[in-house]
Short mmCIF file of C-alpha atoms and ligand atoms in Angstrom, two decimals:
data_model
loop_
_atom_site.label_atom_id
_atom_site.label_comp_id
_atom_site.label_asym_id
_atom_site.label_seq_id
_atom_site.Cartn_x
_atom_site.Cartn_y
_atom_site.Cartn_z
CA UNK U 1 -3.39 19.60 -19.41
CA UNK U 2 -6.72 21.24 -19.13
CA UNK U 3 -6.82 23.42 -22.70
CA UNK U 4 -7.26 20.57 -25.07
CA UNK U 5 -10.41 19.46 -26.95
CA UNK U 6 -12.85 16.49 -26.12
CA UNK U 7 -14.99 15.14 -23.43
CA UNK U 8 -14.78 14.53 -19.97
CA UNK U 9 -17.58 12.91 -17.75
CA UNK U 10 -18.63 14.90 -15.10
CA UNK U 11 -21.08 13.93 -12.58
CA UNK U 12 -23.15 12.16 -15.50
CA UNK U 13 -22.80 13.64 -18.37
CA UNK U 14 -19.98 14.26 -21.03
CA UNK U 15 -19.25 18.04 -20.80
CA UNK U 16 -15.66 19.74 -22.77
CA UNK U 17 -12.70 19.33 -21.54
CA UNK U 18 -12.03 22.79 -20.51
CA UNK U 19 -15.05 23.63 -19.22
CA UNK U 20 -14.51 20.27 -16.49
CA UNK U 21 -13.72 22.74 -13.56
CA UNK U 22 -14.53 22.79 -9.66
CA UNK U 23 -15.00 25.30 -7.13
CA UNK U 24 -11.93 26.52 -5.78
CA UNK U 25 -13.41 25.89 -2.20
CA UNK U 26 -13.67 21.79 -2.64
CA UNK U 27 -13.69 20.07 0.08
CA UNK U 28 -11.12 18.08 -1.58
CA UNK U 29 -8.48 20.29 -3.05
CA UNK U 30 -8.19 21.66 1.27
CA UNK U 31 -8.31 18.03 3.37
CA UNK U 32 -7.72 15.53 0.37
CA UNK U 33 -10.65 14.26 0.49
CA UNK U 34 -10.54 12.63 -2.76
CA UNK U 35 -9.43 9.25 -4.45
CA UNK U 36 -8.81 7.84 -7.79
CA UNK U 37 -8.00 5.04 -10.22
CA UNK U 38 -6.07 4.81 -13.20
CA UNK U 39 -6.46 2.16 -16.24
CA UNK U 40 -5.04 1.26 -19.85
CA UNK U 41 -7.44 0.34 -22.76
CA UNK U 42 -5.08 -1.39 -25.18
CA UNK U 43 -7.45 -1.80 -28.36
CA UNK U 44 -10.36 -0.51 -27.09
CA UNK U 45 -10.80 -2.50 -24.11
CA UNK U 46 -10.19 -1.37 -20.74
CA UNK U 47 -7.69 -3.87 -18.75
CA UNK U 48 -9.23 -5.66 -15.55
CA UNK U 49 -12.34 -2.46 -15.88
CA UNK U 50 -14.33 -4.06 -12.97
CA UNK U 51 -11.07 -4.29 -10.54
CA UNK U 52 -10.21 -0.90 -11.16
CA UNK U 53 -14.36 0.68 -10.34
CA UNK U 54 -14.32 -1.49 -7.30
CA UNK U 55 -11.13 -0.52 -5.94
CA UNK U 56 -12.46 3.05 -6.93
CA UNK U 57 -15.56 2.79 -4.84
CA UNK U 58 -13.61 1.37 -1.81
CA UNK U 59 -11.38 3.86 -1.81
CA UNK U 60 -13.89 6.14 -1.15
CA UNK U 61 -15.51 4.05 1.29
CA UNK U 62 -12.28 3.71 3.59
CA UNK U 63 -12.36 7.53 3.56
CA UNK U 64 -16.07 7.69 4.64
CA UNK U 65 -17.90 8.57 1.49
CA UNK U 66 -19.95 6.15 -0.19
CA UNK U 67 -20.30 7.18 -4.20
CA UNK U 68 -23.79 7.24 -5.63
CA UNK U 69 -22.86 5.27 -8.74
CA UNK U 70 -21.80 1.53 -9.03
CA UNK U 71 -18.95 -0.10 -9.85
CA UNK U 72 -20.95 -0.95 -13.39
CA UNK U 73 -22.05 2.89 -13.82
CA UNK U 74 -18.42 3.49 -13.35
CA UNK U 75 -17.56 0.90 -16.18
CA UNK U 76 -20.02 2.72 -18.13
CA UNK U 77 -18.60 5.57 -17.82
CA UNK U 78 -15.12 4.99 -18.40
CA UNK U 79 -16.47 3.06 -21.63
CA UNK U 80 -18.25 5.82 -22.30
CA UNK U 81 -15.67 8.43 -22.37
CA UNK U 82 -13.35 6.36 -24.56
CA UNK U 83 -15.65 6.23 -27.18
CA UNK U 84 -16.67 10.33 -26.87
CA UNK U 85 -12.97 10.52 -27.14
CA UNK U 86 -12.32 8.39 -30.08
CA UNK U 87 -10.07 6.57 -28.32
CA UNK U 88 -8.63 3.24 -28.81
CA UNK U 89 -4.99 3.08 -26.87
CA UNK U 90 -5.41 5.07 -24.11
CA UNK U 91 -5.11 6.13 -19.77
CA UNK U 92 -8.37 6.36 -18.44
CA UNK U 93 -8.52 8.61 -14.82
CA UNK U 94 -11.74 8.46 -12.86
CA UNK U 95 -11.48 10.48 -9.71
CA UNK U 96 -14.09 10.46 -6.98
CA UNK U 97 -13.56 13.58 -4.28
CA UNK U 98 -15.80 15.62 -1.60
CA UNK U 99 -17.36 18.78 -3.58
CA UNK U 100 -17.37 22.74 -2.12
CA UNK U 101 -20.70 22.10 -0.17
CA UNK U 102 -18.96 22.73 3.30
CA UNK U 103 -15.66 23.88 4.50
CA UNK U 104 -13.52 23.29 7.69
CA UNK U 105 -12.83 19.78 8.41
CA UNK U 106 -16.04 18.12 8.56
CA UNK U 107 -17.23 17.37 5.43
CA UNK U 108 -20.52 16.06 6.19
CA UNK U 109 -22.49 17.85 4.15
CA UNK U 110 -20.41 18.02 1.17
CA UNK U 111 -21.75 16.01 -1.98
CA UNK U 112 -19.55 13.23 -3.12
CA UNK U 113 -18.53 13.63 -7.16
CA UNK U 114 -17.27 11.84 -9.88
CA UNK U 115 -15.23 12.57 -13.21
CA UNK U 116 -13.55 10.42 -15.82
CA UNK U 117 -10.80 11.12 -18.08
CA UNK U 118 -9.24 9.60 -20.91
CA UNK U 119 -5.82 10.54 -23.05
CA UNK U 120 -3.59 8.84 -25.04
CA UNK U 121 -0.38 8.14 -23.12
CA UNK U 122 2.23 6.50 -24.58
CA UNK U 123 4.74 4.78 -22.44
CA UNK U 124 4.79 5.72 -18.65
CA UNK U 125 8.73 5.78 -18.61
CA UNK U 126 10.85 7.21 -21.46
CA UNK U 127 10.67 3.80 -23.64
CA UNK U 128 14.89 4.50 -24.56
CA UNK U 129 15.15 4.93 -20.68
CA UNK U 130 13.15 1.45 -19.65
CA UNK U 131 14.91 -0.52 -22.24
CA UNK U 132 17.82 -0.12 -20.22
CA UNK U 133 16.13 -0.52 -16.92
CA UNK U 134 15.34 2.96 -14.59
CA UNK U 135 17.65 3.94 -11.94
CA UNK U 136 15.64 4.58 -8.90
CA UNK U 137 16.93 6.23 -5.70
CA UNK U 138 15.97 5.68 -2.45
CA UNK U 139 13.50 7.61 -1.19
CA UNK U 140 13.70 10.75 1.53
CA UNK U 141 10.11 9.74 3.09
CA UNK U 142 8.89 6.53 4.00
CA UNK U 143 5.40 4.50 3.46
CA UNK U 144 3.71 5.68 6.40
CA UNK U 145 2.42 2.35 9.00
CA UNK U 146 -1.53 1.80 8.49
CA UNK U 147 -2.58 3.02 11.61
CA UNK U 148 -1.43 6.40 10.45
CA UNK U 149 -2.97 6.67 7.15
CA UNK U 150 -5.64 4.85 4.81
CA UNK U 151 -2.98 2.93 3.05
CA UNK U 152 -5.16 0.70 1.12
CA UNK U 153 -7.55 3.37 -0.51
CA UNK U 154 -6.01 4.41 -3.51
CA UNK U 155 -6.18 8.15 -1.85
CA UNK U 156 -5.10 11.59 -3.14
CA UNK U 157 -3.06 12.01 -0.03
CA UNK U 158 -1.15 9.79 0.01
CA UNK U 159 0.35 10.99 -3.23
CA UNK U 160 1.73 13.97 -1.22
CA UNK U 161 5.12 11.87 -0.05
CA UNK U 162 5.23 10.18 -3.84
CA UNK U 163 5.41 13.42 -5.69
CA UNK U 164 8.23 14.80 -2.82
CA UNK U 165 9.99 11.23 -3.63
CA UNK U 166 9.76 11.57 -7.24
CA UNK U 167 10.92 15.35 -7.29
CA UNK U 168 13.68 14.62 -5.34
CA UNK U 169 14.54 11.56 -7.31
CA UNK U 170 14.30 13.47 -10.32
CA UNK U 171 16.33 16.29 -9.01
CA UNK U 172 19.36 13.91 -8.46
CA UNK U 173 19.01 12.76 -11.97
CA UNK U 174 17.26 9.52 -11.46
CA UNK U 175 14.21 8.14 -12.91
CA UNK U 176 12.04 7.44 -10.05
CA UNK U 177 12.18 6.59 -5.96
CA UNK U 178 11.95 3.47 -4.03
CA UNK U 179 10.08 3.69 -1.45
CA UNK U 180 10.47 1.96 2.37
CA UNK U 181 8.34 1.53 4.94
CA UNK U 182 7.92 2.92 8.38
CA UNK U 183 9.50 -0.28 9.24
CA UNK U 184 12.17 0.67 6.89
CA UNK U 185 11.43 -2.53 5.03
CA UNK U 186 11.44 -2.13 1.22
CA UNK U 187 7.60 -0.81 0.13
CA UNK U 188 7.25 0.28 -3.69
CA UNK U 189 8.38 3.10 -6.18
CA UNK U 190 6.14 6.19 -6.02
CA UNK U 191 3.34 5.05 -8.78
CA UNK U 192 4.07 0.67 -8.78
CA UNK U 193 4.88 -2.15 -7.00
CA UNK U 194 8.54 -3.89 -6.92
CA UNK U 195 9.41 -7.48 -7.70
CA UNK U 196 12.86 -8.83 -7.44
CA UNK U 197 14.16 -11.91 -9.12
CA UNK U 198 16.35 -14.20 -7.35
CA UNK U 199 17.67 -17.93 -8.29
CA UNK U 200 14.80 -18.18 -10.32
CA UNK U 201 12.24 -17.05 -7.33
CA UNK U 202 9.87 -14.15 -7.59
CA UNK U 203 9.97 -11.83 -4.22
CA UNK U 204 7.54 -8.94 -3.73
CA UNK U 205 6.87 -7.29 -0.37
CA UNK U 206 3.15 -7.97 1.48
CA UNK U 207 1.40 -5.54 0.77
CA UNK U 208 0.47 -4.59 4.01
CA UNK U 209 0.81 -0.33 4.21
CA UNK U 210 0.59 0.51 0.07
CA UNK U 211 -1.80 -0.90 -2.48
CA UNK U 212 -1.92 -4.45 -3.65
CA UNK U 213 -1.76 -3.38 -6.96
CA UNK U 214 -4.13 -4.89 -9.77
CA UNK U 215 -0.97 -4.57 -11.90
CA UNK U 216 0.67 -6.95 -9.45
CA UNK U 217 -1.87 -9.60 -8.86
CA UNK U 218 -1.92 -10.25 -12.64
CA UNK U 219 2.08 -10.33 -12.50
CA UNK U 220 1.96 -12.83 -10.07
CA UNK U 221 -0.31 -14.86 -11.62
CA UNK U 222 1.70 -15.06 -14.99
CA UNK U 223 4.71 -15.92 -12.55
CA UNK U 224 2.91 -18.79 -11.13
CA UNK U 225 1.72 -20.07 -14.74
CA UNK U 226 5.21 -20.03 -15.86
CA UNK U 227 6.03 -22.62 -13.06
CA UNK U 228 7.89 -19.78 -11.41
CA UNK U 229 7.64 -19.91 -7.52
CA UNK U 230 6.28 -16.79 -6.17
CA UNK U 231 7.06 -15.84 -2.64
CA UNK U 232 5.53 -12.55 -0.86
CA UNK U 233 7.26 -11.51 2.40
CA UNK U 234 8.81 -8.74 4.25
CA UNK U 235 11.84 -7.83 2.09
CA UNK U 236 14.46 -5.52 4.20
CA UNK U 237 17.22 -3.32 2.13
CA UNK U 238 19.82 -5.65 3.01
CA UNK U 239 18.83 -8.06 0.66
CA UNK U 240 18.82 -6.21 -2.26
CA UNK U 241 22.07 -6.82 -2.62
CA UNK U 242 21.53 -10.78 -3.57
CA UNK U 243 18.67 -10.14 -5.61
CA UNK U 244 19.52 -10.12 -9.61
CA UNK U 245 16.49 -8.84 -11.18
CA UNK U 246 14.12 -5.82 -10.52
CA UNK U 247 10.94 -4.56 -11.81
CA UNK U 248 8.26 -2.31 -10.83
CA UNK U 249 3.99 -2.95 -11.86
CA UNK U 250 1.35 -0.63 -12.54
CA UNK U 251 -1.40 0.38 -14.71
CA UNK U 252 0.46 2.88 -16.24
CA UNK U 253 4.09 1.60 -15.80
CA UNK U 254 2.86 -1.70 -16.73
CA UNK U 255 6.14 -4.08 -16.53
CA UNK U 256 9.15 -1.63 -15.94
CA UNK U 257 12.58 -3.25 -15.61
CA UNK U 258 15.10 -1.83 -12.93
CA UNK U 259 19.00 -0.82 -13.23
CA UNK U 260 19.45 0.01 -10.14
CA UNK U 261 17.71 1.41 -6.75
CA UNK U 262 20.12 3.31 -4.51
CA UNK U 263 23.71 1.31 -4.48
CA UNK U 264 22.13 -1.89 -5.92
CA UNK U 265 22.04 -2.88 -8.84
CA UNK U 266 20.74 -5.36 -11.14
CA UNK U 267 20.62 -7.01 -14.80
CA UNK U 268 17.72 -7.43 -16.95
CA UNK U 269 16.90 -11.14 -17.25
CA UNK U 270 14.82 -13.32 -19.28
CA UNK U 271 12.83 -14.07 -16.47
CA UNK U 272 11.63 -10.54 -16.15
CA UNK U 273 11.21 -10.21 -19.91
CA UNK U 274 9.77 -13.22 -20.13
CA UNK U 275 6.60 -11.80 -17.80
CA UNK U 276 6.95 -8.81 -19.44
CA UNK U 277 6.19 -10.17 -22.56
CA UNK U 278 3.39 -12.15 -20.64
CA UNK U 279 1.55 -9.32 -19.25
CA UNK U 280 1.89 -7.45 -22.91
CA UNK U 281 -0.01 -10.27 -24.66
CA UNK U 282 -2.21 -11.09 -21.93
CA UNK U 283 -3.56 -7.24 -21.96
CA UNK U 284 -3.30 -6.70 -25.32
CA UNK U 285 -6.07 -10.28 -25.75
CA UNK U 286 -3.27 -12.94 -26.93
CA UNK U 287 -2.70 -14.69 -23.99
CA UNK U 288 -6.47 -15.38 -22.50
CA UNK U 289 -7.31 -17.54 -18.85
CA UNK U 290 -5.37 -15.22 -17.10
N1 LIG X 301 1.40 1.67 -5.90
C1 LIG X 301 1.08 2.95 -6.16
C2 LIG X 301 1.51 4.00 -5.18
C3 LIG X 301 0.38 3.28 -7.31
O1 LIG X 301 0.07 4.56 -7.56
C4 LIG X 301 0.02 2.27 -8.22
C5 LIG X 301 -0.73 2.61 -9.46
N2 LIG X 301 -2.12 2.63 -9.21
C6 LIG X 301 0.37 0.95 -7.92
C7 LIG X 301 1.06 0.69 -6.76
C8 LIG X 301 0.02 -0.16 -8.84
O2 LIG X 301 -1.36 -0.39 -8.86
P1 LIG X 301 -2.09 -0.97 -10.13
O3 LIG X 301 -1.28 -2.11 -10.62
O4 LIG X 301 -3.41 -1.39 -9.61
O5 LIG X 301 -2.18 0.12 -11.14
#
């Protein structure tokens, strides 16, 4: 991914792509100290921007390093990159982390840094695949409890259990892991948040030890505007087997119907494609108050 032409910005200013390198002694790459965001631009416009620097700059807050740019710099330069780019569809990645000023634990002294990215990426999930709904197994590790980790900083670390989810997932031939919590109530997959349809209702679980995802709040305001009652709760494994519908939300996945997660299963209803086609329009400007 890193020998390809174009721009990246790097600390505040556009340098190549493959010259956007770090120090193999960050502070970052050793105790995780980094976070980072992730964003669609459908025709040239960056989906819910603001939401996305914020959350950005909080992230890095929970962890204990404040960012010297704002969450309107950050816009900037996520605009800006697009445009270096020539790019009108695409994933934007800004990632904030703790540089190689210091090593060992304490990161004190280390200088917080910043870097956007931009590609073209088509579809998160093999389109053929997602028309049919992914089958997603149950993950080996579970959403650790918040007292244990920063669970609502969108946090480099906490990828560590997603990637071993989505390997293993992946290894037993299924698209993607669904994820429980310490609790062993039902959490998220390993990169979105789950919804489940039932008798009309809209379930997701509180999102109380994984992120409330942007992706999400606009999915449940397109529920609600559809007259469709949205109810957010603890959900526990055991009821998966009532619920007909599933579907997973993120920046990337954006609306991703579900076949099946572990011995459940479900269909994909017009309900779900109904929001689906919602959250298309609404980020691609033809649906607007939303
Ligand atoms: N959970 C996890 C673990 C994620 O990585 C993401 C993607 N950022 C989400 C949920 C969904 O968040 P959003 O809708 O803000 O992209």
């Amino acid at each position: 991914f890193d020998d390809r032409d174009g721009f990246i910005w790097f600390d505040g200013k556009l340098v190549p792509w493959r010259e956007a390198n770090v120090h193999i002694l960050t502070h970052a790459m050793h105790y995780a100290s980094s976070v980072f965001e992730g964003q669609r631009a459908y025709n040239g416009v960056i989906f819910k921007l603001r939401q996305h620097s914020e959350r950005l700059v909080n992230s890095a807050r929970i962890l204990g390093f404040d960012l010297p740019w704002s969450a309107e710099e950050i816009d900037a330069a996520c605009n800006e990159v697009l445009k270096a780019n020539g790019l009108v569809d695409a994933y934007v990645r800004p990632v904030a982390w703790r540089g190689s000023e210091q090593m060992g634990v304490s990161a004190q002294a280390t200088k917080p840094h910043l870097a956007v990215a931009a590609w073209e990426w088509g579809k998160y999930f093999d389109p053929a695949v997602a028309a049919k709904g992914l089958r997603l197994d149950i993950a080996p590790w579970r959403r650790p409890a918040p007292h244990t980790a920063p669970v609502h900083s969108k946090a480099s670390g906490l990828y560590m259990i997603a990637t071993m989810s989505k390997h293993h997932a992946e290894g037993r031939g299924y698209n993607d892991a669904l994820m429980f919590d310490w609790r062993g109530q039902v959490a998220e997959a390993t990169g979105a948040n789950a919804f489940f349809f039932k008798d009309g209702v809209l379930h997701t679980p509180t999102p109380d030890c994984f992120l409330n995802g942007i992706t999400r709040q606009t999915v449940m305001e397109l529920a609600a505007k559809r007259g469709v009652q949205v109810v957010e709760r603890a959900i526990w494994p055991e009821e998966l087997e009532g619920f007909e519908q599933m579907f997973i939300t993120g920046s990337a996945a954006e609306v991703t119907f579900i076949q099946s997660a572990g011995p459940w299963n479900f269909e994909i209803g017009d309900l779900s494609r109904q929001l689906a086609r919602d959250y298309d329009d609404l980020v691609n400007g033809r649906l607007v108050n939303a």
